[in-house]
mmCIF file of C-alpha atoms in Angstrom:
data_model
loop_
_atom_site.group_PDB
_atom_site.id
_atom_site.type_symbol
_atom_site.label_atom_id
_atom_site.label_comp_id
_atom_site.label_asym_id
_atom_site.label_seq_id
_atom_site.Cartn_x
_atom_site.Cartn_y
_atom_site.Cartn_z
ATOM 1 C CA MET J 1045 132.103 -97.188 -69.598
ATOM 2 C CA ARG J 1046 130.718 -93.805 -70.703
ATOM 3 C CA TRP J 1047 126.937 -93.506 -70.730
ATOM 4 C CA PRO J 1048 125.050 -91.537 -73.392
ATOM 5 C CA ARG J 1049 124.583 -87.874 -72.487
ATOM 6 C CA LEU J 1050 121.275 -87.439 -70.679
ATOM 7 C CA PHE J 1051 119.806 -84.116 -69.626
ATOM 8 C CA GLU J 1052 119.746 -82.746 -66.099
ATOM 9 C CA LEU J 1053 116.562 -80.877 -65.297
ATOM 10 C CA GLU J 1054 118.408 -78.146 -63.413
ATOM 11 C CA ASP J 1055 120.241 -77.230 -66.638
ATOM 12 C CA GLN J 1056 117.043 -76.644 -68.589
ATOM 13 C CA ARG J 1057 116.058 -73.044 -69.215
ATOM 14 C CA TRP J 1058 112.367 -73.891 -68.868
ATOM 15 C CA LEU J 1059 112.679 -75.191 -65.289
ATOM 16 C CA PRO J 1060 110.958 -72.674 -62.987
ATOM 17 C CA ARG J 1061 113.433 -70.668 -60.890
ATOM 18 C CA LEU J 1062 111.567 -71.622 -57.720
ATOM 19 C CA LEU J 1063 112.260 -75.336 -58.300
ATOM 20 C CA ARG J 1064 115.820 -74.755 -59.530
ATOM 21 C CA ASN J 1065 116.634 -72.806 -56.368
ATOM 22 C CA GLN J 1066 115.243 -75.561 -54.135
ATOM 23 C CA VAL J 1067 117.390 -78.145 -55.928
ATOM 24 C CA THR J 1068 120.579 -76.047 -55.858
ATOM 25 C CA ASP J 1069 119.978 -75.233 -52.180
ATOM 26 C CA ALA J 1070 119.681 -78.969 -51.473
ATOM 27 C CA LEU J 1071 122.937 -79.646 -53.311
ATOM 28 C CA HIS J 1072 124.629 -76.877 -51.339
ATOM 29 C CA ALA J 1073 123.350 -78.367 -48.069
ATOM 30 C CA LEU J 1074 124.625 -81.823 -49.066
ATOM 31 C CA ILE J 1075 128.082 -80.481 -49.920
ATOM 32 C CA VAL J 1076 128.282 -78.518 -46.657
ATOM 33 C CA ASP J 1077 126.918 -81.290 -44.403
ATOM 34 C CA MET J 1078 129.327 -83.857 -45.836
ATOM 35 C CA GLN J 1079 132.216 -81.378 -46.065
ATOM 36 C CA ALA J 1080 132.616 -82.896 -49.495
ATOM 37 C CA TYR J 1081 135.359 -80.546 -50.653
ATOM 38 C CA ALA J 1082 137.460 -80.250 -47.503
ATOM 39 C CA PRO J 1083 140.002 -82.601 -49.170
ATOM 40 C CA SER J 1084 140.390 -80.111 -52.038
ATOM 41 C CA ILE J 1085 141.813 -77.259 -49.953
ATOM 42 C CA PRO J 1086 145.525 -78.214 -50.277
ATOM 43 C CA GLU J 1087 145.357 -78.446 -54.081
ATOM 44 C CA LEU J 1088 143.391 -75.214 -54.312
ATOM 45 C CA LEU J 1089 145.804 -73.256 -52.134
ATOM 46 C CA TRP J 1090 148.773 -74.753 -53.985
ATOM 47 C CA VAL J 1091 147.477 -73.417 -57.329
ATOM 48 C CA MET J 1092 146.838 -69.987 -55.831
ATOM 49 C CA GLN J 1093 150.310 -69.909 -54.350
ATOM 50 C CA GLN J 1094 152.069 -71.082 -57.508
ATOM 51 C CA SER J 1095 150.137 -68.716 -59.770
ATOM 52 C CA LYS J 1096 150.510 -65.798 -57.316
ATOM 53 C CA THR J 1097 146.799 -65.105 -57.669
ATOM 54 C CA LYS J 1098 144.495 -64.066 -54.821
ATOM 55 C CA GLN J 1099 141.301 -63.598 -56.844
ATOM 56 C CA VAL J 1100 138.910 -66.528 -57.368
ATOM 57 C CA ILE J 1101 136.185 -66.823 -60.001
ATOM 58 C CA ASP J 1102 133.880 -69.705 -59.090
ATOM 59 C CA LEU J 1103 131.900 -70.987 -62.067
ATOM 60 C CA CYS J 1104 128.541 -72.809 -61.941
ATOM 61 C CA SER J 1105 128.122 -71.830 -58.276
ATOM 62 C CA GLY J 1106 124.413 -72.645 -57.985
ATOM 63 C CA GLY J 1107 123.303 -71.868 -54.443
ATOM 64 C CA SER J 1108 126.901 -70.854 -53.523
ATOM 65 C CA GLY J 1109 128.634 -74.217 -53.643
ATOM 66 C CA PRO J 1110 131.268 -75.093 -51.016
ATOM 67 C CA TRP J 1111 132.946 -71.687 -50.735
ATOM 68 C CA PRO J 1112 131.233 -70.448 -47.532
ATOM 69 C CA TYR J 1113 132.501 -73.403 -45.527
ATOM 70 C CA LEU J 1114 135.839 -73.635 -47.392
ATOM 71 C CA LEU J 1115 136.658 -70.120 -46.213
ATOM 72 C CA ARG J 1116 135.855 -71.186 -42.663
ATOM 73 C CA GLU J 1117 138.152 -74.204 -43.022
ATOM 74 C CA ILE J 1118 141.095 -72.237 -44.441
ATOM 75 C CA ARG J 1119 143.307 -70.777 -41.737
ATOM 76 C CA ASN J 1120 143.565 -66.983 -42.054
ATOM 77 C CA PRO J 1121 141.876 -66.863 -45.497
ATOM 78 C CA GLU J 1122 142.236 -63.066 -45.679
ATOM 79 C CA GLU J 1123 146.004 -63.511 -46.014
ATOM 80 C CA LEU J 1124 145.638 -65.846 -48.997
ATOM 81 C CA ILE J 1125 142.505 -64.647 -50.778
ATOM 82 C CA GLU J 1126 141.334 -61.150 -51.648
ATOM 83 C CA LYS J 1127 137.959 -62.000 -53.140
ATOM 84 C CA VAL J 1128 135.834 -64.959 -54.256
ATOM 85 C CA THR J 1129 133.288 -64.119 -56.957
ATOM 86 C CA LEU J 1130 130.507 -66.682 -57.353
ATOM 87 C CA THR J 1131 128.884 -66.954 -60.780
ATOM 88 C CA ASP J 1132 126.261 -69.055 -62.510
ATOM 89 C CA LEU J 1133 124.361 -69.219 -65.777
ATOM 90 C CA TYR J 1134 121.176 -69.099 -63.692
ATOM 91 C CA PRO J 1135 122.105 -67.050 -60.599
ATOM 92 C CA ASN J 1136 120.293 -68.169 -57.468
ATOM 93 C CA GLN J 1137 118.672 -64.883 -56.521
ATOM 94 C CA ALA J 1138 117.746 -66.160 -53.073
ATOM 95 C CA SER J 1139 121.432 -66.772 -52.365
ATOM 96 C CA LEU J 1140 122.491 -63.222 -53.190
ATOM 97 C CA GLU J 1141 121.333 -61.880 -49.826
ATOM 98 C CA LYS J 1142 122.762 -64.864 -47.892
ATOM 99 C CA ILE J 1143 126.188 -64.513 -49.504
ATOM 100 C CA SER J 1144 126.481 -60.870 -48.472
ATOM 101 C CA THR J 1145 126.554 -61.975 -44.823
ATOM 102 C CA ALA J 1146 128.158 -65.434 -45.163
ATOM 103 C CA HIS J 1147 131.740 -64.159 -45.410
ATOM 104 C CA PRO J 1148 133.306 -60.764 -46.205
ATOM 105 C CA LEU J 1149 135.436 -62.295 -48.991
ATOM 106 C CA LEU J 1150 132.393 -63.630 -50.863
ATOM 107 C CA SER J 1151 130.300 -61.947 -53.544
ATOM 108 C CA TYR J 1152 127.757 -63.318 -56.024
ATOM 109 C CA LYS J 1153 127.643 -61.824 -59.512
ATOM 110 C CA VAL J 1154 124.067 -60.864 -60.320
ATOM 111 C CA GLU J 1155 124.428 -61.167 -64.108
ATOM 112 C CA PRO J 1156 124.412 -64.660 -65.698
ATOM 113 C CA VAL J 1157 127.861 -66.068 -66.489
ATOM 114 C CA ASN J 1158 128.303 -68.864 -69.022
ATOM 115 C CA ALA J 1159 131.313 -71.037 -68.192
ATOM 116 C CA LEU J 1160 131.857 -71.420 -71.937
ATOM 117 C CA GLN J 1161 131.889 -67.662 -72.544
ATOM 118 C CA ILE J 1162 133.694 -65.994 -69.655
ATOM 119 C CA SER J 1163 134.067 -62.240 -69.989
ATOM 120 C CA SER J 1164 137.529 -60.668 -69.822
ATOM 121 C CA ASP J 1165 136.718 -58.725 -66.632
ATOM 122 C CA LEU J 1166 136.514 -61.960 -64.612
ATOM 123 C CA VAL J 1167 140.156 -62.471 -63.679
ATOM 124 C CA GLY J 1168 141.511 -64.990 -61.179
ATOM 125 C CA VAL J 1169 141.775 -68.679 -60.418
ATOM 126 C CA ARG J 1170 138.788 -70.396 -62.012
ATOM 127 C CA THR J 1171 137.139 -73.033 -59.823
ATOM 128 C CA LEU J 1172 134.471 -75.567 -60.721
ATOM 129 C CA PHE J 1173 132.955 -77.727 -57.979
ATOM 130 C CA SER J 1174 130.463 -80.490 -58.838
ATOM 131 C CA SER J 1175 129.904 -78.963 -62.272
ATOM 132 C CA PHE J 1176 132.493 -80.134 -64.816
ATOM 133 C CA HIS J 1177 130.442 -83.263 -65.551
ATOM 134 C CA HIS J 1178 127.648 -81.014 -66.865
ATOM 135 C CA PHE J 1179 129.756 -80.392 -69.965
ATOM 136 C CA ASN J 1180 130.285 -82.901 -72.755
ATOM 137 C CA PRO J 1181 133.909 -83.653 -73.796
ATOM 138 C CA PRO J 1182 134.143 -80.934 -76.500
ATOM 139 C CA GLN J 1183 132.723 -78.358 -74.072
ATOM 140 C CA ALA J 1184 135.021 -79.572 -71.290
ATOM 141 C CA THR J 1185 137.981 -79.190 -73.649
ATOM 142 C CA ALA J 1186 136.794 -75.672 -74.534
ATOM 143 C CA ILE J 1187 136.754 -74.691 -70.843
ATOM 144 C CA LEU J 1188 140.353 -75.826 -70.414
ATOM 145 C CA GLN J 1189 141.345 -74.258 -73.745
ATOM 146 C CA ASP J 1190 139.987 -70.863 -72.723
ATOM 147 C CA ALA J 1191 141.919 -71.042 -69.432
ATOM 148 C CA VAL J 1192 145.112 -71.764 -71.379
ATOM 149 C CA ASN J 1193 144.430 -69.074 -73.976
ATOM 150 C CA ARG J 1194 143.905 -66.456 -71.256
ATOM 151 C CA GLN J 1195 146.587 -67.882 -68.964
ATOM 152 C CA MET J 1196 144.126 -68.268 -66.111
ATOM 153 C CA PRO J 1197 144.745 -70.959 -63.461
ATOM 154 C CA ILE J 1198 141.939 -73.490 -63.166
ATOM 155 C CA CYS J 1199 140.859 -75.970 -60.482
ATOM 156 C CA ILE J 1200 138.221 -78.623 -61.138
ATOM 157 C CA PHE J 1201 136.912 -80.804 -58.291
ATOM 158 C CA GLU J 1202 134.251 -83.545 -58.355
ATOM 159 C CA PHE J 1203 133.146 -85.814 -55.515
ATOM 160 C CA THR J 1204 130.800 -87.800 -57.756
ATOM 161 C CA GLY J 1205 131.849 -90.893 -59.665
ATOM 162 C CA ARG J 1206 130.513 -93.937 -61.453
ATOM 163 C CA ARG J 1207 130.796 -96.209 -58.433
ATOM 164 C CA LYS J 1208 128.093 -98.767 -57.647
ATOM 165 C CA ALA J 1209 127.856 -97.645 -54.015
ATOM 166 C CA HIS J 1210 127.029 -94.091 -55.106
ATOM 167 C CA PHE J 1211 124.056 -95.235 -57.189
ATOM 168 C CA LEU J 1212 122.749 -97.488 -54.409
ATOM 169 C CA LEU J 1213 123.004 -94.773 -51.759
ATOM 170 C CA MET J 1214 121.583 -91.848 -53.752
ATOM 171 C CA PRO J 1215 117.845 -92.556 -53.039
ATOM 172 C CA LEU J 1216 118.578 -92.856 -49.306
ATOM 173 C CA ILE J 1217 120.722 -89.704 -49.341
ATOM 174 C CA THR J 1218 117.901 -87.805 -51.064
ATOM 175 C CA VAL J 1219 115.328 -88.860 -48.451
ATOM 176 C CA LEU J 1220 117.631 -88.049 -45.522
ATOM 177 C CA LEU J 1221 118.690 -84.729 -47.017
ATOM 178 C CA PHE J 1222 115.185 -83.416 -47.614
ATOM 179 C CA THR J 1223 114.071 -84.678 -44.203
ATOM 180 C CA ARG J 1224 116.771 -82.526 -42.608
ATOM 181 C CA LEU J 1225 115.950 -79.557 -44.839
ATOM 182 C CA LEU J 1226 112.358 -79.593 -43.564
ATOM 183 C CA PHE J 1227 113.589 -78.195 -40.243
ATOM 184 C CA ARG J 1228 115.942 -75.578 -41.675
ATOM 185 C CA GLN J 1229 115.219 -71.920 -42.177
ATOM 186 C CA PRO J 1230 113.898 -70.214 -44.120
ATOM 187 C CA PHE J 1231 110.574 -72.020 -44.125
ATOM 188 C CA THR J 1232 108.321 -71.083 -47.028
ATOM 189 C CA LEU J 1233 104.999 -72.318 -48.372
ATOM 190 C CA SER J 1234 106.607 -73.111 -51.737
ATOM 191 C CA LYS J 1235 109.219 -75.242 -49.968
ATOM 192 C CA LEU J 1236 106.496 -77.112 -48.083
ATOM 193 C CA LEU J 1237 104.434 -77.594 -51.234
ATOM 194 C CA PHE J 1238 107.084 -78.653 -53.765
ATOM 195 C CA SER J 1239 109.503 -80.466 -51.469
ATOM 196 C CA TYR J 1240 107.096 -82.357 -49.219
ATOM 197 C CA LEU J 1241 103.385 -82.255 -50.063
ATOM 198 C CA ILE J 1242 104.130 -82.715 -53.769
ATOM 199 C CA PRO J 1243 107.773 -83.892 -53.743
ATOM 200 C CA ILE J 1244 108.812 -82.475 -57.102
ATOM 201 C CA ALA J 1245 112.093 -80.954 -55.884
ATOM 202 C CA PRO J 1246 113.371 -84.216 -54.304
ATOM 203 C CA LEU J 1247 112.554 -86.134 -57.490
ATOM 204 C CA ILE J 1248 114.407 -83.556 -59.600
ATOM 205 C CA PHE J 1249 117.342 -83.747 -57.175
ATOM 206 C CA LEU J 1250 117.410 -87.563 -57.358
ATOM 207 C CA TRP J 1251 117.223 -87.565 -61.161
ATOM 208 C CA ASP J 1252 119.913 -84.916 -61.575
ATOM 209 C CA SER J 1253 122.175 -86.530 -58.984
ATOM 210 C CA THR J 1254 121.932 -89.896 -60.728
ATOM 211 C CA ILE J 1255 122.714 -88.314 -64.099
ATOM 212 C CA SER J 1256 125.651 -86.501 -62.492
ATOM 213 C CA LEU J 1257 127.063 -89.830 -61.350
ATOM 214 C CA LEU J 1258 126.696 -91.256 -64.852
ATOM 215 C CA HIS J 1259 128.367 -88.237 -66.468
ATOM 216 C CA SER J 1260 131.292 -87.973 -64.041
ATOM 217 C CA TYR J 1261 134.716 -88.127 -65.672
ATOM 218 C CA SER J 1262 137.348 -90.631 -64.599
ATOM 219 C CA GLN J 1263 140.994 -89.641 -64.322
ATOM 220 C CA GLU J 1264 141.695 -91.363 -67.630
ATOM 221 C CA GLU J 1265 138.904 -89.422 -69.341
ATOM 222 C CA LEU J 1266 140.220 -86.152 -67.909
ATOM 223 C CA GLU J 1267 143.607 -86.991 -69.409
ATOM 224 C CA GLN J 1268 141.960 -87.510 -72.815
ATOM 225 C CA ILE J 1269 140.163 -84.159 -72.553
ATOM 226 C CA LEU J 1270 143.387 -82.432 -71.573
ATOM 227 C CA ALA J 1271 145.236 -84.060 -74.483
ATOM 228 C CA ALA J 1272 142.912 -82.232 -76.902
ATOM 229 C CA VAL J 1273 143.890 -78.782 -75.538
ATOM 230 C CA THR J 1274 146.176 -76.756 -77.785
ATOM 231 C CA ASN J 1275 149.325 -75.353 -76.146
ATOM 232 C CA ALA J 1276 148.530 -77.264 -72.951
ATOM 233 C CA ASP J 1277 152.275 -77.549 -72.295
ATOM 234 C CA SER J 1278 152.315 -73.849 -71.332
ATOM 235 C CA PHE J 1279 150.641 -74.974 -68.081
ATOM 236 C CA ILE J 1280 151.610 -77.286 -65.260
ATOM 237 C CA TRP J 1281 148.824 -79.850 -64.852
ATOM 238 C CA GLU J 1282 147.937 -82.426 -62.246
ATOM 239 C CA ILE J 1283 145.143 -84.994 -62.242
ATOM 240 C CA GLY J 1284 144.463 -87.147 -59.209
ATOM 241 C CA GLU J 1285 142.338 -87.892 -56.170
ATOM 242 C CA SER J 1286 142.411 -86.206 -52.778
ATOM 243 C CA SER J 1287 141.045 -87.382 -49.462
ATOM 244 C CA SER J 1288 140.817 -86.101 -45.907
ATOM 245 C CA PRO J 1289 140.168 -87.614 -42.459
ATOM 246 C CA LYS J 1290 137.241 -85.172 -42.178
ATOM 247 C CA THR J 1291 135.203 -87.012 -44.820
ATOM 248 C CA PRO J 1292 135.132 -90.524 -46.351
ATOM 249 C CA LEU J 1293 134.737 -88.968 -49.791
ATOM 250 C CA GLN J 1294 137.488 -88.849 -52.388
ATOM 251 C CA ASN J 1295 137.608 -85.974 -54.834
ATOM 252 C CA THR J 1296 138.757 -86.375 -58.390
ATOM 253 C CA TYR J 1297 140.586 -83.217 -59.411
ATOM 254 C CA LEU J 1298 142.215 -81.561 -62.383
ATOM 255 C CA ILE J 1299 144.306 -78.485 -61.611
ATOM 256 C CA GLY J 1300 146.476 -76.349 -63.858
ATOM 257 C CA TYR J 1301 148.384 -73.073 -63.751
ATOM 258 C CA PRO J 1302 150.706 -71.212 -66.157
ATOM 259 C CA LYS J 1303 154.377 -72.090 -66.079
ATOM 260 C CA GLY J 1304 156.632 -69.428 -64.664
ATOM 261 C CA GLU J 1305 159.585 -68.024 -66.532
ATOM 262 C CA GLY J 1306 162.302 -70.595 -67.087
ATOM 263 C CA GLU J 1307 160.055 -73.606 -66.391
#
């Protein structure tokens, strides 16, 4: 059952950057702590290998997404990847300095990048982690259509889903996450004020996380979105779920890359 589209506070232009950064940093910490996207590495590397592409353009990166720890998990990443460019419509300025030291293959584009209007200079495998559900079906179709039109490989991964256990656990996860973040650097007065004394950031995180669960696409819905893409048969597509012994989570994925000559 698809729920009506509800708004996520993080997506709103009027949300103060200070609060948005605290929420995206919390999401980044959750993804890293749970190693949520470790199961996605085989599919990601497969697309890069098949498309003979070593450049990655990560869309909707927020506070940097899973890429810092993915590069640590990939064996000899320098042999497979030349550069990972993180982008976002609302770049997390606080993450720019962190990224410069997180891994030599990582960079964060300072200028805003709209996933629905990607400039021609951003060339490489397009990745979206925990973000495809932000887009309604016509927008989701447009993202895939642009990848096909420009013959750019694309990898979409989501660890959220409309499962009852997810909804029941989300309040507990929020409390545990922000309890752990209290003891992490950097410590700032704004973090103390808006995450703990007046817990606005945790409430925004809980609201947005719940909406994300409601908006998550099933495999069947991804197939319907893909069916609306013109000239989709010029790509090789795969929709499925991946899992890993490192994490109990299962990732729903949609990956696609241009067919080679003769295919």
